[in-house]
Amino acid sequence: MGEIDTIAAIATPLGTGGIGIVRISGPDAFATAERIVHLAKGRRVSSLAGYTCAYGLAADQEGPIDEVIVTAFRGPHSYTGEDIVEISAHGGVYLMDRLLNACCKNGARPALAGEFTKRAFLNGKLDLTQAEAVIDLISAHGGQAARAALSARGGALYRCVGEIADRLTYFAAHLSAWIDYPEEEIEAVDPNALQCDLAKCLQTLDSLAGSYETGRLVREGIETVIVGRPNVGKSSLMNLMTGVKRSIVSDIPGTTRDLVSDTVLCGGFVFHLTDTAGIRKPDDPIEQEGVGLALEQIERAQLVLAVFDGSEPLTGDDRRVMEACRGLNALALVNKADLTQVLDAQAFASDFKRVLLISAHDTNIIKPLTEALTEMVGLGAFDSSAAIVANTRQRAAVMAAAGELREAVEALENGVSYDAVAVCIERALDALLELTGKRASQAVVDSVFSRFCVGK
């Protein structure tokens, strides 16, 4: 990391708030804070023990800045592993800027994006997957995403990968010893046992690689479109799911012409909802454009909610909707369950994975609808505590390791020499160590922390 200096940054969002925090980390953290803050009763910032707070007055060359609370963290028992001082003042852009400028004039420099967490990684406080979990935790929009990120921050992925890496290290060492020192009394390599063990590691890696798509849905949310012919209750469903009147509800066909979008939480997962124009063959060119947009959204969506009026027979426009949904991840919602039903659910069996009878004006449908939505996108049995591959960097490393192990298993099956098998195992191990950051290049490390905000 080169020469260690002292960094400072505003650790809270810029804007008006009850409290704002300026964080200082490095060898001169206490000295920097002491030049700015005068504690009550003549105490000195440098005298504070770790995990303690003290009241004082912050000032610069222009005079008093604000009353503050100073919180001390002594390295190595801190987030970065270094001495950290946090100065809490009343929140506000002016006060925070002035405090930060005072820090930078008294021994610190402005921190780069993600530099606090980068120092935590370089100081061995967390591995690279745990560092990436920090930004996922900050950016989480749903409860399940937050829990998954917290699990990763706690080391779920690191432990899973670490167990495989430990096994591969043992295999590599055993093979190397067997190959290089044949005259020594070293336990013979059992090719069948080795192949079995490698296959188990490969199975775990394949499972991890497969978790990427699930993790992406949890993290980014599911693009969901509501479609149907006019007056079947699409807008009512949109309003029910969002909890506010986002779409105009009217008996007049063609009321919704543009796309209406919002984000909702269902079962702790994020769904990006889009209400569309009623699908039919209109004479109005503006409405026709809206229908075209609706059909485009169907093709792009990860989940389609197709709404039908259960109190009326299927129309040509209904069948057009069914045809557009054919082969897609689509849920048929037969609306107006409070009226006499004339539609048979079997009519939708060939075009939809699931059919649900609802009333878009009844809040009691939220629970069964939520269960149906999560099952449709494969999140019904999602375990937020399990190890999950969270981004493309992690997936690439896992897939690279899996590819090498696959070659090692095939080499053993074909009776190839142990030298080739050992090379594959060592390459797989390198990929896993890059994943955790133990052998990651500077470019990889810089790329990971470039995603962070300043102050974290």
Short mmCIF file of C-alpha atoms in Angstrom, two decimals, residues 30 113 144 279 377 391 413:
data_model
loop_
_atom_site.label_atom_id
_atom_site.label_comp_id
_atom_site.label_asym_id
_atom_site.label_seq_id
_atom_site.Cartn_x
_atom_site.Cartn_y
_atom_site.Cartn_z
CA PHE A 30 -6.06 11.41 16.81
CA ALA A 113 -13.84 6.44 -3.13
CA GLN A 144 -33.86 -10.12 1.17
CA ILE A 279 -53.77 -4.43 -25.82
CA VAL A 377 -39.04 -16.09 -10.55
CA ASN A 391 -21.30 -10.02 -9.21
CA GLU A 413 -10.79 -40.35 -16.22
#
